[in-house]
């Protein structure tokens, strides 16, 4: 390449071309808008130096290249994170250095420059191709950088989308959590109301049971009270006769002794029937109390007999036309068993009441020759007390039999049962006394409940 007279002007042209390339390559109008204003005016500096170069020594062109190199270096520093910018600085550095050295030598040592001119021309050619090569490399790097930038932008966009989805999901989760919390609170409120309703229903069942018991007691207690009243009247008459005999001058001691004996017997009978009435009242009070869980030795035979009669008279109090036969077969060897009497009494009253209700319903069907019968029996088998309550009533259908111990299940018409009686009885026997309560029934023939508790 010939750099003789016009080489400096060619160098200025190359410098301006390099600056414009760098501006376009690095997009300085967008990346460095304030600095790009000065870069875009570099051709003015070139014209000024070319004019000065006509009248002044050539080293002024050296300052031009130094300024160009400094401008490129400053630009690269501002965009150091862009790898192609650093490559451009490396591309222009050899050519700048060579031009500066060449112009300085031409100024301070023309003879030496002439002797080495051929080397400078060769070096200029090499540095020019170096510049072109590294510009191509920088261009490839820019493409790679642009691809990386695009990938990063796509990743950033993906992250933005994911972040948006995340925020949306978090909002939905928070909204759903609030909804679940609200539903949980509503369910807890509903559960509280259900428990309150359940307690009310249990109380209603107990009061219904107590009503059955009270109706039976009202009839059952009448007998001992009649005996007490009758023997009291007879005893008053005997006392009057005894007082009259004692006022006579000629007293009959044998008659007085006979009157005293009769009076004693009457008082014993009054005491017996008074005790009977007291035991009935005590049973009613125990039945009306809440379960204390306290066991006590109890005569199971007497308990069964008492609640059998009370259940019968309770139904009779509601329906005066109802009559039934009740039979007992008690094992006298049982003795007293440790149970909670008021709770076991509830179970027996419920079973007997259901039994009498079943025979009453079958009686209403008008079956010819039908005699309503309810029986109760006790046995001790393998250290187990077995209480059997049987009736010849309507029986229980097979489909219904599996449900009778479920809470709130009843076959009675609306208003006649809560569906808690057998459920409570089952819990009292199985949970309260560690026993079992089973049922055997055939529709149209009768039902048998078998209650087993440890002796």
Coordinates of C-alpha atoms in Angstrom, one line a residue:
X1 CA 0.0 0.0 0.0
X2 CA 1.3 3.5 -0.9
X3 CA 1.2 5.9 2.0
X4 CA 3.5 8.6 0.5
X5 CA 1.9 12.0 0.1
X6 CA -1.8 11.1 0.6
X7 CA -1.3 8.5 3.3
X8 CA -2.2 10.9 6.1
X9 CA -5.4 11.9 4.4
X10 CA -6.2 8.2 3.9
X11 CA -5.6 7.7 7.6
X12 CA -8.0 10.5 8.5
X13 CA -10.6 9.0 6.2
X14 CA -10.1 5.6 7.8
X15 CA -10.4 7.1 11.3
X16 CA -13.7 8.9 10.4
X17 CA -15.0 5.6 8.9
X18 CA -13.9 3.7 12.0
X19 CA -15.7 6.2 14.3
X20 CA -18.9 6.0 12.2
X21 CA -18.7 2.2 12.2
X22 CA -18.3 2.2 15.9
X23 CA -21.2 4.5 16.4
X24 CA -23.4 2.3 14.3
X25 CA -21.9 -0.9 15.6
X26 CA -22.3 0.0 19.3
X27 CA -25.5 2.0 18.7
X28 CA -24.1 4.9 20.7
X29 CA -27.1 7.2 19.7
X30 CA -29.2 5.0 22.0
X31 CA -26.6 3.6 24.4
X32 CA -24.6 6.9 24.9
X33 CA -26.7 9.7 23.5
X34 CA -24.8 12.6 25.2
X35 CA -21.4 11.2 24.1
X36 CA -22.6 10.4 20.6
X37 CA -23.1 14.1 19.9
X38 CA -19.4 14.6 20.0
X39 CA -18.6 11.4 18.1
X40 CA -20.9 12.4 15.3
X41 CA -18.8 15.7 14.8
X42 CA -15.4 13.9 14.5
X43 CA -15.4 14.7 10.7
X44 CA -15.2 18.4 11.7
X45 CA -12.0 17.7 13.6
X46 CA -10.7 15.8 10.6
X47 CA -11.3 18.7 8.2
X48 CA -9.7 21.1 10.7
X49 CA -6.6 19.0 11.0
X50 CA -6.4 18.5 7.2
X51 CA -6.4 22.3 6.8
X52 CA -3.8 22.7 9.5
X53 CA -1.8 19.9 7.9
X54 CA -1.3 22.1 4.8
X55 CA 0.5 24.8 6.7
X56 CA 1.8 23.1 9.7
X57 CA 4.0 20.0 10.3
X58 CA 2.4 16.6 9.9
X59 CA 2.5 15.6 13.6
X60 CA -0.8 17.3 14.1
X61 CA -2.3 14.3 12.4
X62 CA -0.8 12.2 15.2
X63 CA -2.9 14.1 17.7
X64 CA -5.9 13.4 15.6
X65 CA -5.3 9.7 15.8
X66 CA -4.6 9.9 19.5
X67 CA -7.9 11.7 20.0
X68 CA -9.7 9.1 17.9
X69 CA -8.1 6.3 19.9
X70 CA -9.0 8.1 23.1
X71 CA -12.6 8.5 22.0
X72 CA -12.8 4.8 21.1
X73 CA -11.3 3.9 24.4
X74 CA -13.7 6.1 26.3
X75 CA -16.6 4.6 24.4
X76 CA -15.5 1.1 25.1
X77 CA -15.1 1.9 28.8
X78 CA -18.6 3.2 28.9
X79 CA -19.8 0.0 27.3
X80 CA -17.2 -2.4 28.8
X81 CA -19.9 -5.0 29.5
X82 CA -20.3 -5.4 25.7
X83 CA -17.6 -7.8 24.6
X84 CA -17.6 -6.7 20.9
X85 CA -16.7 -3.1 22.1
X86 CA -13.5 -4.5 23.7
X87 CA -12.7 -6.3 20.5
X88 CA -13.0 -3.1 18.5
X89 CA -10.5 -1.4 20.8
X90 CA -8.1 -4.2 20.2
X91 CA -8.7 -3.9 16.4
X92 CA -7.9 -0.2 16.2
X93 CA -5.0 -0.2 18.7
X94 CA -2.1 -1.6 16.4
X95 CA -3.1 0.8 13.5
X96 CA -3.2 3.8 15.8
X97 CA 0.1 3.0 17.4
X98 CA 1.7 2.4 14.0
X99 CA 0.4 5.7 12.6
X100 CA 1.5 7.7 15.6
X101 CA 5.1 6.2 15.6
X102 CA 5.3 6.7 11.8
X103 CA 4.3 10.4 11.9
X104 CA 6.6 11.1 14.9
X105 CA 9.6 9.5 13.1
X106 CA 8.8 11.4 9.9
X107 CA 8.9 14.6 11.9
X108 CA 11.9 14.1 14.2
X109 CA 14.1 11.8 12.0
X110 CA 13.3 11.9 8.3
X111 CA 16.4 9.9 7.3
X112 CA 15.7 7.1 9.7
X113 CA 12.1 7.1 8.5
X114 CA 13.2 6.8 4.9
X115 CA 15.4 3.9 5.7
X116 CA 12.5 2.1 7.4
X117 CA 9.7 3.3 5.3
X118 CA 9.2 -0.1 3.7
X119 CA 8.7 -1.7 7.1
X120 CA 6.1 0.9 8.1
X121 CA 4.3 0.4 4.9
X122 CA 4.3 -3.4 5.5
X123 CA 3.2 -2.8 9.1
X124 CA 0.4 -0.4 8.0
X125 CA -0.9 -3.0 5.6
X126 CA -0.7 -5.7 8.3
X127 CA -2.4 -3.4 10.9
X128 CA -5.1 -2.5 8.3
X129 CA -5.9 -6.1 7.7
X130 CA -5.7 -6.7 11.5
X131 CA -8.3 -3.9 11.8
X132 CA -10.6 -5.5 9.2
X133 CA -10.2 -9.0 10.7
X134 CA -11.0 -7.9 14.2
X135 CA -13.9 -5.9 13.0
X136 CA -15.3 -9.1 11.4
X137 CA -14.6 -10.9 14.7
X138 CA -16.4 -8.1 16.6
X139 CA -19.3 -8.3 14.1
X140 CA -19.6 -12.1 14.8
X141 CA -19.3 -11.3 18.6
X142 CA -22.1 -8.7 18.2
X143 CA -24.3 -11.3 16.5
X144 CA -23.6 -13.8 19.3
X145 CA -24.1 -11.0 21.9
X146 CA -27.4 -10.0 20.2
X147 CA -28.5 -13.6 20.3
X148 CA -27.5 -13.9 24.0
X149 CA -29.3 -10.6 24.6
X150 CA -32.4 -11.9 22.9
X151 CA -32.2 -15.1 24.9
X152 CA -31.8 -13.0 28.1
X153 CA -34.7 -10.8 27.1
X154 CA -36.8 -13.9 26.4
X155 CA -35.7 -15.4 29.7
X156 CA -36.6 -12.0 31.4
X157 CA -39.9 -12.1 29.6
X158 CA -40.5 -15.7 30.7
X159 CA -39.5 -14.7 34.3
X160 CA -41.9 -11.7 34.0
X161 CA -44.7 -14.0 32.8
X162 CA -43.8 -16.6 35.5
X163 CA -43.7 -13.9 38.1
X164 CA -47.1 -12.6 36.9
X165 CA -48.5 -16.2 37.0
X166 CA -46.9 -16.6 40.5
X167 CA -48.5 -13.4 41.7
X168 CA -51.8 -14.5 40.1
X169 CA -51.5 -17.9 41.8
X170 CA -50.6 -16.4 45.1
X171 CA -53.7 -14.1 44.8
X172 CA -55.8 -17.1 43.9
X173 CA -54.3 -19.2 46.8
X174 CA -54.9 -16.3 49.2
X175 CA -58.4 -15.9 47.9
X176 CA -59.1 -19.7 48.1
X177 CA -57.5 -19.8 51.6
X178 CA -59.8 -17.0 52.7
X179 CA -62.7 -18.9 51.2
X180 CA -61.7 -22.1 53.0
X181 CA -61.2 -20.2 56.2
X182 CA -64.6 -18.7 55.9
X183 CA -66.1 -22.1 55.1
X184 CA -64.2 -23.6 58.1
X185 CA -65.7 -21.0 60.3
X186 CA -69.2 -21.6 58.9
X187 CA -68.7 -25.4 59.4
X188 CA -67.5 -24.8 63.0
X189 CA -70.5 -22.6 63.6
X190 CA -72.8 -25.3 62.1
X191 CA -71.1 -28.0 64.1
X192 CA -71.7 -25.9 67.3
X193 CA -75.3 -25.5 66.4
X194 CA -75.6 -29.2 65.6
X195 CA -74.1 -30.1 68.9
X196 CA -76.5 -27.8 70.6
X197 CA -79.4 -29.3 68.7
X198 CA -78.1 -32.8 69.5
X199 CA -78.0 -31.9 73.2
X200 CA -81.6 -30.6 72.9
X201 CA -82.7 -33.8 71.2
X202 CA -81.0 -35.9 73.8
X203 CA -82.7 -33.9 76.5
X204 CA -86.0 -34.3 74.6
X205 CA -85.5 -38.0 74.4
X206 CA -84.7 -38.2 78.1
X207 CA -87.8 -36.1 78.9
X208 CA -89.9 -38.3 76.7
X209 CA -88.5 -41.3 78.5
X210 CA -89.2 -39.6 81.8
X211 CA -92.7 -38.9 80.6
X212 CA -93.2 -42.6 79.9
X213 CA -91.8 -43.4 83.3
X214 CA -94.0 -40.8 85.1
X215 CA -97.1 -42.1 83.5
X216 CA -96.3 -45.6 84.6
X217 CA -95.4 -44.4 88.1
X218 CA -98.6 -42.5 88.5
X219 CA -100.5 -45.8 88.0
X220 CA -98.0 -48.0 89.7
X221 CA -97.7 -45.9 92.9
X222 CA -101.5 -45.8 93.3
X223 CA -101.5 -49.4 94.6
X224 CA -99.2 -49.0 97.6
X225 CA -100.8 -45.6 98.4
X226 CA -104.2 -47.3 98.4
X227 CA -102.8 -49.9 100.8
X228 CA -101.3 -47.2 103.0
X229 CA -104.6 -45.3 103.1
X230 CA -106.7 -48.4 103.8
X231 CA -104.5 -49.8 106.5
X232 CA -104.2 -46.4 108.1
X233 CA -108.0 -46.1 108.3
X234 CA -108.3 -49.7 109.8
X235 CA -105.5 -48.8 112.2
X236 CA -107.4 -45.7 113.4
X237 CA -110.4 -47.9 114.0
X238 CA -108.3 -50.4 116.0
X239 CA -106.9 -47.6 118.1
X240 CA -110.4 -46.3 118.8
X241 CA -111.5 -49.8 119.9
X242 CA -108.4 -50.2 122.1
X243 CA -108.9 -46.8 123.7
X244 CA -112.6 -47.7 124.4
X245 CA -111.6 -51.0 125.9
X246 CA -109.0 -49.4 128.1
X247 CA -111.7 -47.1 129.6
X248 CA -113.9 -50.0 130.8
X249 CA -113.7 -51.1 134.3
X250 CA -113.7 -54.7 133.3
X251 CA -111.0 -54.8 130.6
X252 CA -110.6 -57.7 128.3
X253 CA -106.8 -58.2 128.1
X254 CA -107.1 -60.8 125.4
X255 CA -109.0 -58.4 123.2
X256 CA -106.4 -55.7 123.8
X257 CA -103.6 -58.0 122.9
X258 CA -105.5 -59.1 119.7
X259 CA -106.1 -55.4 118.8
X260 CA -102.4 -54.6 119.4
X261 CA -101.3 -57.5 117.2
X262 CA -103.7 -56.4 114.4
X263 CA -102.4 -52.8 114.8
X264 CA -98.8 -54.0 114.5
X265 CA -99.5 -56.0 111.4
X266 CA -101.2 -53.0 109.8
X267 CA -98.3 -50.8 110.6
X268 CA -95.9 -53.3 109.1
X269 CA -98.0 -53.4 105.9
X270 CA -98.1 -49.6 105.9
X271 CA -94.3 -49.6 106.2
X272 CA -94.0 -52.1 103.4
X273 CA -96.2 -50.3 100.9
X274 CA -94.7 -47.0 101.9
X275 CA -91.3 -48.4 101.2
X276 CA -92.6 -49.6 97.8
X277 CA -93.9 -46.1 97.0
X278 CA -90.6 -44.6 98.1
X279 CA -88.6 -47.0 95.9
X280 CA -90.7 -46.0 92.9
X281 CA -90.2 -42.3 93.6
X282 CA -86.5 -43.0 94.1
X283 CA -86.3 -44.8 90.8
X284 CA -88.0 -41.9 89.0
X285 CA -85.6 -39.4 90.6
X286 CA -82.6 -41.6 89.5
X287 CA -84.0 -41.9 86.0
X288 CA -84.4 -38.1 85.7
X289 CA -80.8 -37.3 86.8
X290 CA -77.8 -37.1 84.5
X291 CA -75.5 -40.1 84.4
X292 CA -72.9 -39.8 87.2
X293 CA -71.1 -42.9 86.0
X294 CA -71.1 -44.3 89.6
X295 CA -71.8 -48.0 89.7
X296 CA -73.6 -49.6 92.6
X297 CA -74.7 -53.2 93.5
X298 CA -78.2 -53.5 91.9
X299 CA -80.8 -56.3 91.9
X300 CA -81.2 -56.8 88.1
X301 CA -84.4 -58.9 88.5
X302 CA -86.1 -56.2 90.6
X303 CA -84.9 -53.5 88.1
X304 CA -86.3 -55.4 85.1
X305 CA -89.6 -56.2 86.9
X306 CA -90.1 -52.6 88.0
X307 CA -89.4 -51.0 84.6
X308 CA -91.5 -53.7 82.8
X309 CA -94.6 -52.7 84.9
X310 CA -93.8 -49.0 84.6
X311 CA -93.6 -49.2 80.8
X312 CA -96.9 -51.1 80.6
X313 CA -98.7 -48.7 82.8
X314 CA -97.1 -45.7 81.0
X315 CA -98.7 -46.9 77.7
X316 CA -101.9 -47.7 79.4
X317 CA -102.1 -44.1 80.7
X318 CA -102.1 -43.0 77.0
X319 CA -104.4 -45.7 75.7
X320 CA -107.0 -46.9 78.2
X321 CA -108.2 -49.6 75.7
X322 CA -104.8 -51.3 75.5
X323 CA -104.2 -54.5 77.4
X324 CA -101.3 -56.9 77.2
X325 CA -99.8 -59.9 79.0
X326 CA -96.3 -59.5 80.4
X327 CA -94.3 -62.5 81.6
X328 CA -91.1 -62.8 83.6
X329 CA -88.6 -65.5 84.0
X330 CA -85.8 -64.3 86.3
X331 CA -82.7 -66.2 87.4
X332 CA -82.9 -66.0 91.2
X333 CA -79.2 -66.9 91.5
X334 CA -78.0 -63.7 90.0
X335 CA -77.6 -61.6 93.1
X336 CA -76.6 -58.0 92.9
X337 CA -74.6 -56.8 89.9
X338 CA -72.5 -53.6 89.8
X339 CA -74.1 -51.3 87.3
X340 CA -75.3 -47.7 86.9
X341 CA -78.9 -48.3 87.8
X342 CA -80.5 -45.1 86.4
X343 CA -78.7 -45.7 83.1
X344 CA -79.5 -49.4 82.8
X345 CA -83.1 -48.4 83.8
X346 CA -83.2 -46.1 80.9
X347 CA -82.2 -48.9 78.6
X348 CA -84.8 -51.3 80.0
X349 CA -87.6 -48.7 79.9
X350 CA -86.8 -48.0 76.3
X351 CA -86.8 -51.7 75.3
X352 CA -90.0 -52.4 77.2
X353 CA -91.7 -49.3 75.8
X354 CA -90.8 -50.3 72.3
X355 CA -92.0 -53.8 72.9
X356 CA -95.4 -52.7 74.2
X357 CA -95.6 -50.2 71.3
X358 CA -95.0 -53.0 68.8
X359 CA -97.7 -55.3 70.2
X360 CA -100.1 -52.3 70.4
X361 CA -99.5 -51.7 66.7
X362 CA -100.1 -55.3 65.8
X363 CA -103.2 -55.4 68.0
X364 CA -104.6 -52.4 66.0
X365 CA -104.2 -54.5 62.8
X366 CA -107.1 -56.6 64.1
X367 CA -105.4 -60.0 63.8
X368 CA -107.8 -62.7 64.9
X369 CA -107.0 -64.4 68.1
X370 CA -104.0 -62.2 68.8
X371 CA -102.9 -61.8 72.4
X372 CA -100.2 -59.0 72.9
X373 CA -97.4 -60.4 75.0
X374 CA -94.1 -59.0 76.3
X375 CA -91.7 -61.1 78.3
X376 CA -88.5 -60.4 80.2
X377 CA -85.9 -62.9 81.4
X378 CA -82.5 -62.9 83.0
X379 CA -79.7 -65.5 83.0
X380 CA -76.1 -65.8 84.1
X381 CA -74.1 -67.4 81.3
X382 CA -70.2 -67.6 81.4
X383 CA -69.9 -64.8 83.9
X384 CA -72.2 -62.7 81.8
X385 CA -75.6 -61.3 82.7
X386 CA -78.0 -61.9 79.8
X387 CA -81.3 -59.9 79.8
X388 CA -83.8 -60.8 77.1
X389 CA -86.7 -58.6 76.2
X390 CA -89.1 -60.3 73.7
X391 CA -92.5 -59.4 72.2
X392 CA -94.9 -60.9 69.6
X393 CA -95.5 -57.6 67.9
X394 CA -95.0 -56.3 64.3
X395 CA -91.3 -57.3 64.0
X396 CA -88.6 -55.4 62.3
X397 CA -87.9 -55.7 58.5
X398 CA -84.5 -57.0 57.5
X399 CA -83.6 -53.7 55.7
X400 CA -84.4 -51.7 58.8
X401 CA -82.7 -54.0 61.3
X402 CA -79.2 -52.8 60.5
X403 CA -80.2 -49.1 61.1
X404 CA -82.1 -49.2 64.4
X405 CA -79.1 -48.3 66.5
X406 CA -78.1 -45.3 64.3
X407 CA -78.8 -41.9 65.8
X408 CA -82.1 -40.2 64.7
X409 CA -83.3 -43.3 62.9
X410 CA -86.9 -44.2 63.8
X411 CA -89.8 -46.2 62.3
X412 CA -92.4 -44.3 64.4
X413 CA -94.6 -41.6 62.8
X414 CA -93.4 -38.0 63.1
X415 CA -93.8 -36.6 66.6
X416 CA -93.8 -40.1 68.3
X417 CA -90.1 -40.7 68.3
X418 CA -86.7 -38.9 68.1
X419 CA -84.7 -41.9 66.9
X420 CA -82.3 -41.5 69.8
X421 CA -83.8 -44.1 72.2
X422 CA -82.1 -47.2 70.9
X423 CA -78.9 -45.2 70.0
X424 CA -78.6 -44.0 73.6
X425 CA -79.4 -47.5 74.9
X426 CA -76.7 -49.0 72.6
X427 CA -74.1 -46.5 73.9
X428 CA -75.0 -47.0 77.5
X429 CA -74.7 -50.8 77.2
X430 CA -71.6 -51.0 75.0
X431 CA -69.6 -47.9 76.2
X432 CA -70.9 -47.4 79.7
X433 CA -71.1 -51.1 80.7
X434 CA -68.7 -52.8 78.2
X435 CA -71.5 -55.1 77.1
X436 CA -73.4 -55.9 73.9
X437 CA -76.9 -55.2 72.6
X438 CA -78.2 -57.4 69.8
X439 CA -81.5 -57.8 68.1
X440 CA -83.3 -60.8 66.6
X441 CA -86.5 -60.2 64.7
X442 CA -88.9 -61.6 62.1
X443 CA -91.3 -59.3 60.4
X444 CA -94.9 -60.1 61.4
X445 CA -93.9 -62.4 64.2
X446 CA -92.0 -60.4 66.9
X447 CA -88.7 -59.1 68.1
X448 CA -86.1 -60.1 70.8
X449 CA -83.5 -57.8 72.2
X450 CA -80.6 -59.5 74.0
X451 CA -78.6 -57.4 76.4
X452 CA -75.3 -58.8 77.8
X453 CA -73.1 -57.2 80.5
X454 CA -70.3 -58.5 82.5
X455 CA -71.4 -59.9 85.9

